[in-house]
Amino acid sequence: MSDVAERVKKIVVEHLGVEEDKVVENASFIDDLGADSLDTVELVMAFEEEFGIEIPDDAAENIQTFGDAVKFIKEAS
Amino acid sequence: MFDLTGKNALITGASGGIGADIARSLHAQGATVGLSGTRTEPLEALKAELGERAHVLPCNLSDMDAVEALPKQAIEAMGSVDILVNNAGITRDNLFMRMSDDEWNSVINVNLTATFKLCKGVMRGMMKSRWGRIVNISSVVGATGNPGQANYAASKAGMVGMSKSLAYEVASRGITVNAIAPGFITTAMTEKLTDDQKTGIMSQIPAARMGEPAEIAAAVVYLASAEAAYVTGTTLHVNGGMAML
């Protein structure tokens, strides 16, 4: 697993309090990992800080799964 | 009780009567205050009066770029914004049938849209620290209406609906959002009323007097305090009984 994926996973595990092995490519933050809509906003905030990037609101809406997040961040950073 | 030591508060309209007293009261409870307003002179005078723990942050709330910059400037000056008091407000009264788009838009922009943007601007920091207090200064006329003030009443009622919606969204993060609805308070804004208007108003106030800015400031201190953690989405009416809502 890439460094980006590891760092994203760490944030997700810490923020949502889920087991590491639940955070897989297609895991949906809301449907599979128990996030509410505000959690997804906070995750995006945490990604922005961790990677020093800006994630615009329309892009943030499309980040639904762990895989989406890793893909977006790899392209943006 | 109501100790605010270590908290940083941003107050808009701090050059006005109510805003200045809000700043004084929060400061007296130990908070660091960011004094915002359009006129720099009274803000500097207030800062000089308060001494330490006071910062002047001039901002014209009708300039939306300046509004967006204000939370960042406040965070730069104080380190964070833990308490936001949206107190600034303008009136441009006219009979509804004569009210121009400009009169409508300018009041909605300053009173409601700037409030929205400032809340948004401080929310990230509050969410991260799992603590925040937003106090929006509405008005009794937002609940009762007032002839000649369709724009102002709409903006003030809008603040209440916005506060409640935001309160829902962020309650689980330790952030409260409340409104205070002052009745008639002795300020420059109510000075503009005619004597006839004042007599008419007085007859409707059971307390038989206008309120003082310090009486609004005391309500702000309460809602900003740790003790008020379980109070959110409410509107505290401070009006001498003129509208018992």
PDB file of C-alpha atoms in Angstrom:
ATOM      1  CA  MET A   1       0.000   0.000   0.000  1.00  0.00           C
ATOM      2  CA  SER A   2       1.317   3.433  -0.893  1.00  0.00           C
ATOM      3  CA  ASP A   3       2.404   6.025   1.596  1.00  0.00           C
ATOM      4  CA  VAL A   4      -0.599   8.234   0.728  1.00  0.00           C
ATOM      5  CA  ALA A   5      -2.997   5.360   1.346  1.00  0.00           C
ATOM      6  CA  GLU A   6      -1.369   4.621   4.697  1.00  0.00           C
ATOM      7  CA  ARG A   7      -1.684   8.220   5.836  1.00  0.00           C
ATOM      8  CA  VAL A   8      -5.297   8.462   4.659  1.00  0.00           C
ATOM      9  CA  LYS A   9      -6.117   5.206   6.414  1.00  0.00           C
ATOM     10  CA  LYS A  10      -4.582   6.460   9.656  1.00  0.00           C
ATOM     11  CA  ILE A  11      -6.783   9.573   9.553  1.00  0.00           C
ATOM     12  CA  VAL A  12      -9.912   7.547   8.819  1.00  0.00           C
ATOM     13  CA  VAL A  13      -9.199   5.044  11.581  1.00  0.00           C
ATOM     14  CA  GLU A  14      -8.522   7.780  14.105  1.00  0.00           C
ATOM     15  CA  HIS A  15     -11.438   9.973  13.149  1.00  0.00           C
ATOM     16  CA  LEU A  16     -14.132   7.354  12.746  1.00  0.00           C
ATOM     17  CA  GLY A  17     -12.852   4.944  15.358  1.00  0.00           C
ATOM     18  CA  VAL A  18     -13.054   1.927  13.014  1.00  0.00           C
ATOM     19  CA  GLU A  19     -10.872  -1.161  12.684  1.00  0.00           C
ATOM     20  CA  GLU A  20      -8.029  -0.832  10.204  1.00  0.00           C
ATOM     21  CA  ASP A  21      -9.069  -3.880   8.198  1.00  0.00           C
ATOM     22  CA  LYS A  22     -12.494  -2.318   7.513  1.00  0.00           C
ATOM     23  CA  VAL A  23     -10.838   0.537   5.621  1.00  0.00           C
ATOM     24  CA  VAL A  24     -10.615  -1.047   2.175  1.00  0.00           C
ATOM     25  CA  GLU A  25     -10.607   0.361  -1.347  1.00  0.00           C
ATOM     26  CA  ASN A  26     -14.378   0.375  -1.792  1.00  0.00           C
ATOM     27  CA  ALA A  27     -15.372   1.112   1.801  1.00  0.00           C
ATOM     28  CA  SER A  28     -17.895   3.944   1.822  1.00  0.00           C
ATOM     29  CA  PHE A  29     -17.330   6.398   4.656  1.00  0.00           C
ATOM     30  CA  ILE A  30     -21.048   6.731   5.308  1.00  0.00           C
ATOM     31  CA  ASP A  31     -22.447   3.293   4.399  1.00  0.00           C
ATOM     32  CA  ASP A  32     -19.618   1.061   5.605  1.00  0.00           C
ATOM     33  CA  LEU A  33     -17.624   3.056   8.142  1.00  0.00           C
ATOM     34  CA  GLY A  34     -20.448   4.710  10.063  1.00  0.00           C
ATOM     35  CA  ALA A  35     -19.619   8.327   9.235  1.00  0.00           C
ATOM     36  CA  ASP A  36     -22.346  10.954   9.337  1.00  0.00           C
ATOM     37  CA  SER A  37     -22.381  13.795   6.829  1.00  0.00           C
ATOM     38  CA  LEU A  38     -20.455  16.105   9.142  1.00  0.00           C
ATOM     39  CA  ASP A  39     -17.784  13.422   9.651  1.00  0.00           C
ATOM     40  CA  THR A  40     -17.145  13.474   5.909  1.00  0.00           C
ATOM     41  CA  VAL A  41     -16.625  17.243   6.081  1.00  0.00           C
ATOM     42  CA  GLU A  42     -14.178  16.761   8.938  1.00  0.00           C
ATOM     43  CA  LEU A  43     -12.326  14.001   7.081  1.00  0.00           C
ATOM     44  CA  VAL A  44     -11.844  16.299   4.111  1.00  0.00           C
ATOM     45  CA  MET A  45     -10.540  18.995   6.473  1.00  0.00           C
ATOM     46  CA  ALA A  46      -8.099  16.503   7.950  1.00  0.00           C
ATOM     47  CA  PHE A  47      -6.912  15.370   4.491  1.00  0.00           C
ATOM     48  CA  GLU A  48      -6.352  18.996   3.490  1.00  0.00           C
ATOM     49  CA  GLU A  49      -4.160  19.568   6.488  1.00  0.00           C
ATOM     50  CA  GLU A  50      -2.246  16.314   6.303  1.00  0.00           C
ATOM     51  CA  PHE A  51      -1.375  16.750   2.634  1.00  0.00           C
ATOM     52  CA  GLY A  52      -1.279  20.549   2.398  1.00  0.00           C
ATOM     53  CA  ILE A  53      -3.808  20.631  -0.405  1.00  0.00           C
ATOM     54  CA  GLU A  54      -7.130  22.309  -0.953  1.00  0.00           C
ATOM     55  CA  ILE A  55     -10.135  20.128  -1.754  1.00  0.00           C
ATOM     56  CA  PRO A  56     -12.912  22.224  -3.314  1.00  0.00           C
ATOM     57  CA  ASP A  57     -16.491  21.560  -2.179  1.00  0.00           C
ATOM     58  CA  ASP A  58     -17.592  20.000  -5.479  1.00  0.00           C
ATOM     59  CA  ALA A  59     -14.644  17.600  -5.430  1.00  0.00           C
ATOM     60  CA  ALA A  60     -15.259  16.780  -1.768  1.00  0.00           C
ATOM     61  CA  GLU A  61     -18.786  15.672  -2.626  1.00  0.00           C
ATOM     62  CA  ASN A  62     -17.366  13.000  -4.909  1.00  0.00           C
ATOM     63  CA  ILE A  63     -15.087  11.554  -2.261  1.00  0.00           C
ATOM     64  CA  GLN A  64     -17.365   8.801  -0.987  1.00  0.00           C
ATOM     65  CA  THR A  65     -14.991   5.915  -0.380  1.00  0.00           C
ATOM     66  CA  PHE A  66     -11.503   5.353   0.968  1.00  0.00           C
ATOM     67  CA  GLY A  67     -10.356   4.649  -2.582  1.00  0.00           C
ATOM     68  CA  ASP A  68     -11.867   7.919  -3.836  1.00  0.00           C
ATOM     69  CA  ALA A  69      -9.938   9.835  -1.194  1.00  0.00           C
ATOM     70  CA  VAL A  70      -6.601   8.190  -1.990  1.00  0.00           C
ATOM     71  CA  LYS A  71      -7.102   8.703  -5.727  1.00  0.00           C
ATOM     72  CA  PHE A  72      -8.018  12.369  -5.340  1.00  0.00           C
ATOM     73  CA  ILE A  73      -5.124  13.129  -3.018  1.00  0.00           C
ATOM     74  CA  LYS A  74      -2.575  11.364  -5.240  1.00  0.00           C
ATOM     75  CA  GLU A  75      -3.721  13.434  -8.203  1.00  0.00           C
ATOM     76  CA  ALA A  76      -3.803  16.689  -6.263  1.00  0.00           C
ATOM     77  CA  SER A  77      -0.501  16.474  -4.413  1.00  0.00           C
TER      78      SER A  77
ATOM     79  CA  MET B   1     -19.214  31.334  36.891  1.00  0.00           C
ATOM     80  CA  PHE B   2     -19.008  32.407  33.251  1.00  0.00           C
ATOM     81  CA  ASP B   3     -15.215  32.570  33.269  1.00  0.00           C
ATOM     82  CA  LEU B   4     -13.908  33.082  29.723  1.00  0.00           C
ATOM     83  CA  THR B   5     -10.186  33.072  30.457  1.00  0.00           C
ATOM     84  CA  GLY B   6      -8.249  31.731  27.485  1.00  0.00           C
ATOM     85  CA  LYS B   7     -11.136  32.138  25.048  1.00  0.00           C
ATOM     86  CA  ASN B   8     -10.836  34.322  21.963  1.00  0.00           C
ATOM     87  CA  ALA B   9     -13.911  36.256  20.887  1.00  0.00           C
ATOM     88  CA  LEU B  10     -14.597  38.063  17.629  1.00  0.00           C
ATOM     89  CA  ILE B  11     -17.267  40.753  17.871  1.00  0.00           C
ATOM     90  CA  THR B  12     -18.645  42.554  14.828  1.00  0.00           C
ATOM     91  CA  GLY B  13     -20.130  45.997  15.174  1.00  0.00           C
ATOM     92  CA  ALA B  14     -17.901  46.624  18.179  1.00  0.00           C
ATOM     93  CA  SER B  15     -17.848  50.326  17.364  1.00  0.00           C
ATOM     94  CA  GLY B  16     -21.567  50.569  18.140  1.00  0.00           C
ATOM     95  CA  GLY B  17     -23.317  50.880  21.478  1.00  0.00           C
ATOM     96  CA  ILE B  18     -24.323  47.264  22.015  1.00  0.00           C
ATOM     97  CA  GLY B  19     -21.206  45.800  20.387  1.00  0.00           C
ATOM     98  CA  ALA B  20     -18.843  47.843  22.523  1.00  0.00           C
ATOM     99  CA  ASP B  21     -20.568  46.683  25.698  1.00  0.00           C
ATOM    100  CA  ILE B  22     -20.506  43.067  24.493  1.00  0.00           C
ATOM    101  CA  ALA B  23     -16.748  43.409  23.995  1.00  0.00           C
ATOM    102  CA  ARG B  24     -16.305  45.012  27.428  1.00  0.00           C
ATOM    103  CA  SER B  25     -18.266  42.262  29.162  1.00  0.00           C
ATOM    104  CA  LEU B  26     -16.533  39.362  27.387  1.00  0.00           C
ATOM    105  CA  HIS B  27     -13.190  41.009  28.126  1.00  0.00           C
ATOM    106  CA  ALA B  28     -14.123  41.494  31.781  1.00  0.00           C
ATOM    107  CA  GLN B  29     -14.774  37.731  32.006  1.00  0.00           C
ATOM    108  CA  GLY B  30     -11.230  37.091  30.826  1.00  0.00           C
ATOM    109  CA  ALA B  31     -11.661  36.651  27.073  1.00  0.00           C
ATOM    110  CA  THR B  32      -9.345  38.090  24.457  1.00  0.00           C
ATOM    111  CA  VAL B  33     -11.450  40.222  22.118  1.00  0.00           C
ATOM    112  CA  GLY B  34     -11.186  40.990  18.408  1.00  0.00           C
ATOM    113  CA  LEU B  35     -12.990  44.265  17.824  1.00  0.00           C
ATOM    114  CA  SER B  36     -14.430  44.553  14.348  1.00  0.00           C
ATOM    115  CA  GLY B  37     -16.320  47.435  12.819  1.00  0.00           C
ATOM    116  CA  THR B  38     -16.272  49.873   9.947  1.00  0.00           C
ATOM    117  CA  ARG B  39     -14.974  52.895  11.855  1.00  0.00           C
ATOM    118  CA  THR B  40     -11.435  52.434  13.148  1.00  0.00           C
ATOM    119  CA  GLU B  41     -11.417  55.366  15.562  1.00  0.00           C
ATOM    120  CA  PRO B  42     -13.962  54.097  18.089  1.00  0.00           C
ATOM    121  CA  LEU B  43     -12.402  50.631  17.862  1.00  0.00           C
ATOM    122  CA  GLU B  44      -8.971  52.033  18.732  1.00  0.00           C
ATOM    123  CA  ALA B  45     -10.531  53.994  21.601  1.00  0.00           C
ATOM    124  CA  LEU B  46     -12.160  50.832  22.924  1.00  0.00           C
ATOM    125  CA  LYS B  47      -8.913  48.906  22.607  1.00  0.00           C
ATOM    126  CA  ALA B  48      -7.132  51.650  24.561  1.00  0.00           C
ATOM    127  CA  GLU B  49      -9.825  51.454  27.234  1.00  0.00           C
ATOM    128  CA  LEU B  50      -9.566  47.670  27.526  1.00  0.00           C
ATOM    129  CA  GLY B  51      -5.766  47.508  27.491  1.00  0.00           C
ATOM    130  CA  GLU B  52      -4.361  44.028  27.030  1.00  0.00           C
ATOM    131  CA  ARG B  53      -6.192  41.200  25.267  1.00  0.00           C
ATOM    132  CA  ALA B  54      -7.799  43.477  22.670  1.00  0.00           C
ATOM    133  CA  HIS B  55      -7.241  43.617  18.911  1.00  0.00           C
ATOM    134  CA  VAL B  56      -8.670  46.001  16.342  1.00  0.00           C
ATOM    135  CA  LEU B  57      -9.877  44.264  13.161  1.00  0.00           C
ATOM    136  CA  PRO B  58     -11.576  46.800  10.881  1.00  0.00           C
ATOM    137  CA  CYS B  59     -13.992  45.319   8.348  1.00  0.00           C
ATOM    138  CA  ASN B  60     -16.723  46.665   6.135  1.00  0.00           C
ATOM    139  CA  LEU B  61     -19.368  43.946   6.164  1.00  0.00           C
ATOM    140  CA  SER B  62     -20.900  45.116   2.897  1.00  0.00           C
ATOM    141  CA  ASP B  63     -17.626  44.147   1.198  1.00  0.00           C
ATOM    142  CA  MET B  64     -17.869  40.369   0.872  1.00  0.00           C
ATOM    143  CA  ASP B  65     -14.139  39.917   0.209  1.00  0.00           C
ATOM    144  CA  ALA B  66     -13.407  41.750   3.455  1.00  0.00           C
ATOM    145  CA  VAL B  67     -15.973  39.562   5.247  1.00  0.00           C
ATOM    146  CA  GLU B  68     -14.250  36.402   4.053  1.00  0.00           C
ATOM    147  CA  ALA B  69     -10.881  37.742   5.156  1.00  0.00           C
ATOM    148  CA  LEU B  70     -12.038  38.712   8.653  1.00  0.00           C
ATOM    149  CA  PRO B  71     -12.008  35.256  10.331  1.00  0.00           C
ATOM    150  CA  LYS B  72      -8.495  34.653   8.989  1.00  0.00           C
ATOM    151  CA  GLN B  73      -7.320  38.015  10.316  1.00  0.00           C
ATOM    152  CA  ALA B  74      -8.900  37.260  13.685  1.00  0.00           C
ATOM    153  CA  ILE B  75      -7.199  33.865  13.864  1.00  0.00           C
ATOM    154  CA  GLU B  76      -3.884  35.480  12.934  1.00  0.00           C
ATOM    155  CA  ALA B  77      -4.268  38.096  15.653  1.00  0.00           C
ATOM    156  CA  MET B  78      -5.627  35.896  18.451  1.00  0.00           C
ATOM    157  CA  GLY B  79      -4.685  32.332  17.498  1.00  0.00           C
ATOM    158  CA  SER B  80      -8.286  31.128  17.192  1.00  0.00           C
ATOM    159  CA  VAL B  81     -11.891  32.252  17.284  1.00  0.00           C
ATOM    160  CA  ASP B  82     -13.718  30.369  20.041  1.00  0.00           C
ATOM    161  CA  ILE B  83     -16.592  32.808  20.362  1.00  0.00           C
ATOM    162  CA  LEU B  84     -18.179  34.664  17.463  1.00  0.00           C
ATOM    163  CA  VAL B  85     -20.685  37.420  18.129  1.00  0.00           C
ATOM    164  CA  ASN B  86     -22.447  38.608  14.996  1.00  0.00           C
ATOM    165  CA  ASN B  87     -23.672  41.900  16.315  1.00  0.00           C
ATOM    166  CA  ALA B  88     -23.217  44.290  13.400  1.00  0.00           C
ATOM    167  CA  GLY B  89     -26.397  45.398  11.726  1.00  0.00           C
ATOM    168  CA  ILE B  90     -27.728  48.200   9.611  1.00  0.00           C
ATOM    169  CA  THR B  91     -31.186  49.612   8.951  1.00  0.00           C
ATOM    170  CA  ARG B  92     -32.514  51.242   5.805  1.00  0.00           C
ATOM    171  CA  ASP B  93     -36.145  51.756   6.668  1.00  0.00           C
ATOM    172  CA  ASN B  94     -38.846  52.459   4.151  1.00  0.00           C
ATOM    173  CA  LEU B  95     -42.450  51.560   3.567  1.00  0.00           C
ATOM    174  CA  PHE B  96     -42.661  48.223   1.851  1.00  0.00           C
ATOM    175  CA  MET B  97     -44.305  49.710  -1.229  1.00  0.00           C
ATOM    176  CA  ARG B  98     -41.465  52.186  -1.583  1.00  0.00           C
ATOM    177  CA  MET B  99     -38.590  49.917  -0.635  1.00  0.00           C
ATOM    178  CA  SER B 100     -35.958  49.755  -3.369  1.00  0.00           C
ATOM    179  CA  ASP B 101     -33.997  46.653  -4.295  1.00  0.00           C
ATOM    180  CA  ASP B 102     -30.918  48.435  -3.040  1.00  0.00           C
ATOM    181  CA  GLU B 103     -32.465  49.063   0.379  1.00  0.00           C
ATOM    182  CA  TRP B 104     -33.509  45.429   0.560  1.00  0.00           C
ATOM    183  CA  ASN B 105     -30.223  43.958  -0.646  1.00  0.00           C
ATOM    184  CA  SER B 106     -27.882  46.083   1.423  1.00  0.00           C
ATOM    185  CA  VAL B 107     -29.650  45.192   4.684  1.00  0.00           C
ATOM    186  CA  ILE B 108     -29.870  41.482   3.824  1.00  0.00           C
ATOM    187  CA  ASN B 109     -26.211  41.433   2.790  1.00  0.00           C
ATOM    188  CA  VAL B 110     -24.788  43.045   5.902  1.00  0.00           C
ATOM    189  CA  ASN B 111     -27.138  41.548   8.482  1.00  0.00           C
ATOM    190  CA  LEU B 112     -27.687  38.052   7.113  1.00  0.00           C
ATOM    191  CA  THR B 113     -25.184  37.133   4.405  1.00  0.00           C
ATOM    192  CA  ALA B 114     -22.181  38.482   6.302  1.00  0.00           C
ATOM    193  CA  THR B 115     -23.362  36.529   9.364  1.00  0.00           C
ATOM    194  CA  PHE B 116     -23.509  33.365   7.258  1.00  0.00           C
ATOM    195  CA  LYS B 117     -20.013  33.911   5.899  1.00  0.00           C
ATOM    196  CA  LEU B 118     -18.492  34.679   9.275  1.00  0.00           C
ATOM    197  CA  CYS B 119     -20.069  31.591  10.851  1.00  0.00           C
ATOM    198  CA  LYS B 120     -18.662  29.524   8.004  1.00  0.00           C
ATOM    199  CA  GLY B 121     -15.249  31.138   8.362  1.00  0.00           C
ATOM    200  CA  VAL B 122     -14.855  30.249  12.036  1.00  0.00           C
ATOM    201  CA  MET B 123     -16.482  26.810  11.869  1.00  0.00           C
ATOM    202  CA  ARG B 124     -13.420  24.804  10.856  1.00  0.00           C
ATOM    203  CA  GLY B 125     -11.452  25.881  13.910  1.00  0.00           C
ATOM    204  CA  MET B 126     -14.391  25.301  16.235  1.00  0.00           C
ATOM    205  CA  MET B 127     -15.014  21.832  14.809  1.00  0.00           C
ATOM    206  CA  LYS B 128     -11.391  20.893  15.272  1.00  0.00           C
ATOM    207  CA  SER B 129     -11.256  22.096  18.847  1.00  0.00           C
ATOM    208  CA  ARG B 130     -14.658  20.568  19.641  1.00  0.00           C
ATOM    209  CA  TRP B 131     -15.703  23.809  21.305  1.00  0.00           C
ATOM    210  CA  GLY B 132     -17.351  26.927  19.977  1.00  0.00           C
ATOM    211  CA  ARG B 133     -19.934  29.549  20.740  1.00  0.00           C
ATOM    212  CA  ILE B 134     -21.802  31.557  18.152  1.00  0.00           C
ATOM    213  CA  VAL B 135     -24.137  34.281  19.317  1.00  0.00           C
ATOM    214  CA  ASN B 136     -26.120  36.052  16.640  1.00  0.00           C
ATOM    215  CA  ILE B 137     -27.726  39.319  17.610  1.00  0.00           C
ATOM    216  CA  SER B 138     -31.178  39.274  16.061  1.00  0.00           C
ATOM    217  CA  SER B 139     -34.012  41.608  17.035  1.00  0.00           C
ATOM    218  CA  VAL B 140     -37.496  41.531  18.499  1.00  0.00           C
ATOM    219  CA  VAL B 141     -38.790  42.792  15.148  1.00  0.00           C
ATOM    220  CA  GLY B 142     -37.536  39.589  13.536  1.00  0.00           C
ATOM    221  CA  ALA B 143     -40.256  37.852  15.528  1.00  0.00           C
ATOM    222  CA  THR B 144     -42.968  40.523  15.565  1.00  0.00           C
ATOM    223  CA  GLY B 145     -42.405  42.481  12.346  1.00  0.00           C
ATOM    224  CA  ASN B 146     -42.339  46.256  12.262  1.00  0.00           C
ATOM    225  CA  PRO B 147     -43.824  48.693   9.746  1.00  0.00           C
ATOM    226  CA  GLY B 148     -41.101  50.264   7.620  1.00  0.00           C
ATOM    227  CA  GLN B 149     -38.624  47.495   8.382  1.00  0.00           C
ATOM    228  CA  ALA B 150     -39.497  44.632   6.036  1.00  0.00           C
ATOM    229  CA  ASN B 151     -35.830  44.298   5.061  1.00  0.00           C
ATOM    230  CA  TYR B 152     -34.476  44.533   8.599  1.00  0.00           C
ATOM    231  CA  ALA B 153     -37.125  42.198  10.061  1.00  0.00           C
ATOM    232  CA  ALA B 154     -36.495  39.663   7.279  1.00  0.00           C
ATOM    233  CA  SER B 155     -32.758  39.744   7.927  1.00  0.00           C
ATOM    234  CA  LYS B 156     -33.222  39.313  11.676  1.00  0.00           C
ATOM    235  CA  ALA B 157     -35.747  36.482  11.315  1.00  0.00           C
ATOM    236  CA  GLY B 158     -33.357  34.929   8.804  1.00  0.00           C
ATOM    237  CA  MET B 159     -30.579  34.944  11.381  1.00  0.00           C
ATOM    238  CA  VAL B 160     -32.784  32.949  13.745  1.00  0.00           C
ATOM    239  CA  GLY B 161     -33.610  30.276  11.155  1.00  0.00           C
ATOM    240  CA  MET B 162     -29.983  30.068  10.124  1.00  0.00           C
ATOM    241  CA  SER B 163     -28.806  29.780  13.728  1.00  0.00           C
ATOM    242  CA  LYS B 164     -31.219  26.920  14.429  1.00  0.00           C
ATOM    243  CA  SER B 165     -30.168  24.993  11.325  1.00  0.00           C
ATOM    244  CA  LEU B 166     -26.477  25.396  12.073  1.00  0.00           C
ATOM    245  CA  ALA B 167     -27.105  24.512  15.717  1.00  0.00           C
ATOM    246  CA  TYR B 168     -28.535  21.161  14.588  1.00  0.00           C
ATOM    247  CA  GLU B 169     -25.529  20.405  12.424  1.00  0.00           C
ATOM    248  CA  VAL B 170     -22.750  21.169  14.881  1.00  0.00           C
ATOM    249  CA  ALA B 171     -24.260  20.370  18.290  1.00  0.00           C
ATOM    250  CA  SER B 172     -22.436  17.022  18.430  1.00  0.00           C
ATOM    251  CA  ARG B 173     -19.130  18.869  18.086  1.00  0.00           C
ATOM    252  CA  GLY B 174     -19.486  20.938  21.234  1.00  0.00           C
ATOM    253  CA  ILE B 175     -20.495  24.034  19.330  1.00  0.00           C
ATOM    254  CA  THR B 176     -23.597  26.002  20.286  1.00  0.00           C
ATOM    255  CA  VAL B 177     -25.354  28.521  18.077  1.00  0.00           C
ATOM    256  CA  ASN B 178     -27.879  30.843  19.634  1.00  0.00           C
ATOM    257  CA  ALA B 179     -29.557  34.146  18.951  1.00  0.00           C
ATOM    258  CA  ILE B 180     -30.357  37.060  21.175  1.00  0.00           C
ATOM    259  CA  ALA B 181     -33.305  39.246  20.245  1.00  0.00           C
ATOM    260  CA  PRO B 182     -32.988  42.652  21.888  1.00  0.00           C
ATOM    261  CA  GLY B 183     -36.039  44.834  22.203  1.00  0.00           C
ATOM    262  CA  PHE B 184     -35.558  48.588  22.199  1.00  0.00           C
ATOM    263  CA  ILE B 185     -32.119  49.409  23.565  1.00  0.00           C
ATOM    264  CA  THR B 186     -30.681  52.898  24.003  1.00  0.00           C
ATOM    265  CA  THR B 187     -28.227  53.146  21.099  1.00  0.00           C
ATOM    266  CA  ALA B 188     -27.516  55.369  18.128  1.00  0.00           C
ATOM    267  CA  MET B 189     -29.921  53.197  16.130  1.00  0.00           C
ATOM    268  CA  THR B 190     -32.894  53.851  18.422  1.00  0.00           C
ATOM    269  CA  GLU B 191     -31.835  57.535  18.773  1.00  0.00           C
ATOM    270  CA  LYS B 192     -33.007  57.937  15.206  1.00  0.00           C
ATOM    271  CA  LEU B 193     -36.611  57.218  16.236  1.00  0.00           C
ATOM    272  CA  THR B 194     -38.950  60.208  16.463  1.00  0.00           C
ATOM    273  CA  ASP B 195     -40.413  61.227  19.836  1.00  0.00           C
ATOM    274  CA  ASP B 196     -43.815  60.012  18.707  1.00  0.00           C
ATOM    275  CA  GLN B 197     -42.327  56.617  17.833  1.00  0.00           C
ATOM    276  CA  LYS B 198     -40.560  56.458  21.201  1.00  0.00           C
ATOM    277  CA  THR B 199     -43.756  57.261  23.122  1.00  0.00           C
ATOM    278  CA  GLY B 200     -45.580  54.598  21.163  1.00  0.00           C
ATOM    279  CA  ILE B 201     -42.864  52.045  21.859  1.00  0.00           C
ATOM    280  CA  MET B 202     -42.679  52.857  25.556  1.00  0.00           C
ATOM    281  CA  SER B 203     -46.402  52.167  25.992  1.00  0.00           C
ATOM    282  CA  GLN B 204     -45.781  48.622  24.740  1.00  0.00           C
ATOM    283  CA  ILE B 205     -42.928  47.802  27.129  1.00  0.00           C
ATOM    284  CA  PRO B 206     -44.107  46.387  30.474  1.00  0.00           C
ATOM    285  CA  ALA B 207     -40.758  47.356  32.021  1.00  0.00           C
ATOM    286  CA  ALA B 208     -41.595  50.961  30.976  1.00  0.00           C
ATOM    287  CA  ARG B 209     -38.090  51.785  29.843  1.00  0.00           C
ATOM    288  CA  MET B 210     -35.635  51.059  27.089  1.00  0.00           C
ATOM    289  CA  GLY B 211     -32.981  48.421  27.719  1.00  0.00           C
ATOM    290  CA  GLU B 212     -29.310  49.167  28.234  1.00  0.00           C
ATOM    291  CA  PRO B 213     -26.516  47.754  26.058  1.00  0.00           C
ATOM    292  CA  ALA B 214     -25.016  46.104  29.152  1.00  0.00           C
ATOM    293  CA  GLU B 215     -28.189  44.058  29.515  1.00  0.00           C
ATOM    294  CA  ILE B 216     -27.622  42.556  26.073  1.00  0.00           C
ATOM    295  CA  ALA B 217     -23.943  42.031  26.836  1.00  0.00           C
ATOM    296  CA  ALA B 218     -24.837  40.022  29.954  1.00  0.00           C
ATOM    297  CA  ALA B 219     -26.942  37.680  27.819  1.00  0.00           C
ATOM    298  CA  VAL B 220     -24.019  37.242  25.423  1.00  0.00           C
ATOM    299  CA  VAL B 221     -21.667  36.391  28.290  1.00  0.00           C
ATOM    300  CA  TYR B 222     -24.062  33.694  29.449  1.00  0.00           C
ATOM    301  CA  LEU B 223     -24.485  32.100  26.005  1.00  0.00           C
ATOM    302  CA  ALA B 224     -20.708  32.276  25.403  1.00  0.00           C
ATOM    303  CA  SER B 225     -19.876  30.559  28.667  1.00  0.00           C
ATOM    304  CA  ALA B 226     -19.047  26.924  29.360  1.00  0.00           C
ATOM    305  CA  GLU B 227     -22.075  26.863  31.668  1.00  0.00           C
ATOM    306  CA  ALA B 228     -24.408  27.357  28.675  1.00  0.00           C
ATOM    307  CA  ALA B 229     -23.119  24.239  26.874  1.00  0.00           C
ATOM    308  CA  TYR B 230     -26.599  22.648  26.838  1.00  0.00           C
ATOM    309  CA  VAL B 231     -28.306  25.722  25.388  1.00  0.00           C
ATOM    310  CA  THR B 232     -28.337  25.679  21.599  1.00  0.00           C
ATOM    311  CA  GLY B 233     -30.652  26.759  18.803  1.00  0.00           C
ATOM    312  CA  THR B 234     -32.547  29.059  21.081  1.00  0.00           C
ATOM    313  CA  THR B 235     -33.407  32.726  20.920  1.00  0.00           C
ATOM    314  CA  LEU B 236     -33.040  34.665  24.133  1.00  0.00           C
ATOM    315  CA  HIS B 237     -35.457  37.599  24.127  1.00  0.00           C
ATOM    316  CA  VAL B 238     -34.208  40.587  26.090  1.00  0.00           C
ATOM    317  CA  ASN B 239     -36.953  43.139  25.665  1.00  0.00           C
ATOM    318  CA  GLY B 240     -38.472  44.253  28.965  1.00  0.00           C
ATOM    319  CA  GLY B 241     -41.488  42.076  28.282  1.00  0.00           C
ATOM    320  CA  MET B 242     -42.641  43.850  25.123  1.00  0.00           C
ATOM    321  CA  ALA B 243     -42.999  40.521  23.313  1.00  0.00           C
ATOM    322  CA  MET B 244     -43.213  37.426  25.471  1.00  0.00           C
ATOM    323  CA  LEU B 245     -42.072  34.755  23.052  1.00  0.00           C
TER     324      LEU B 245
END
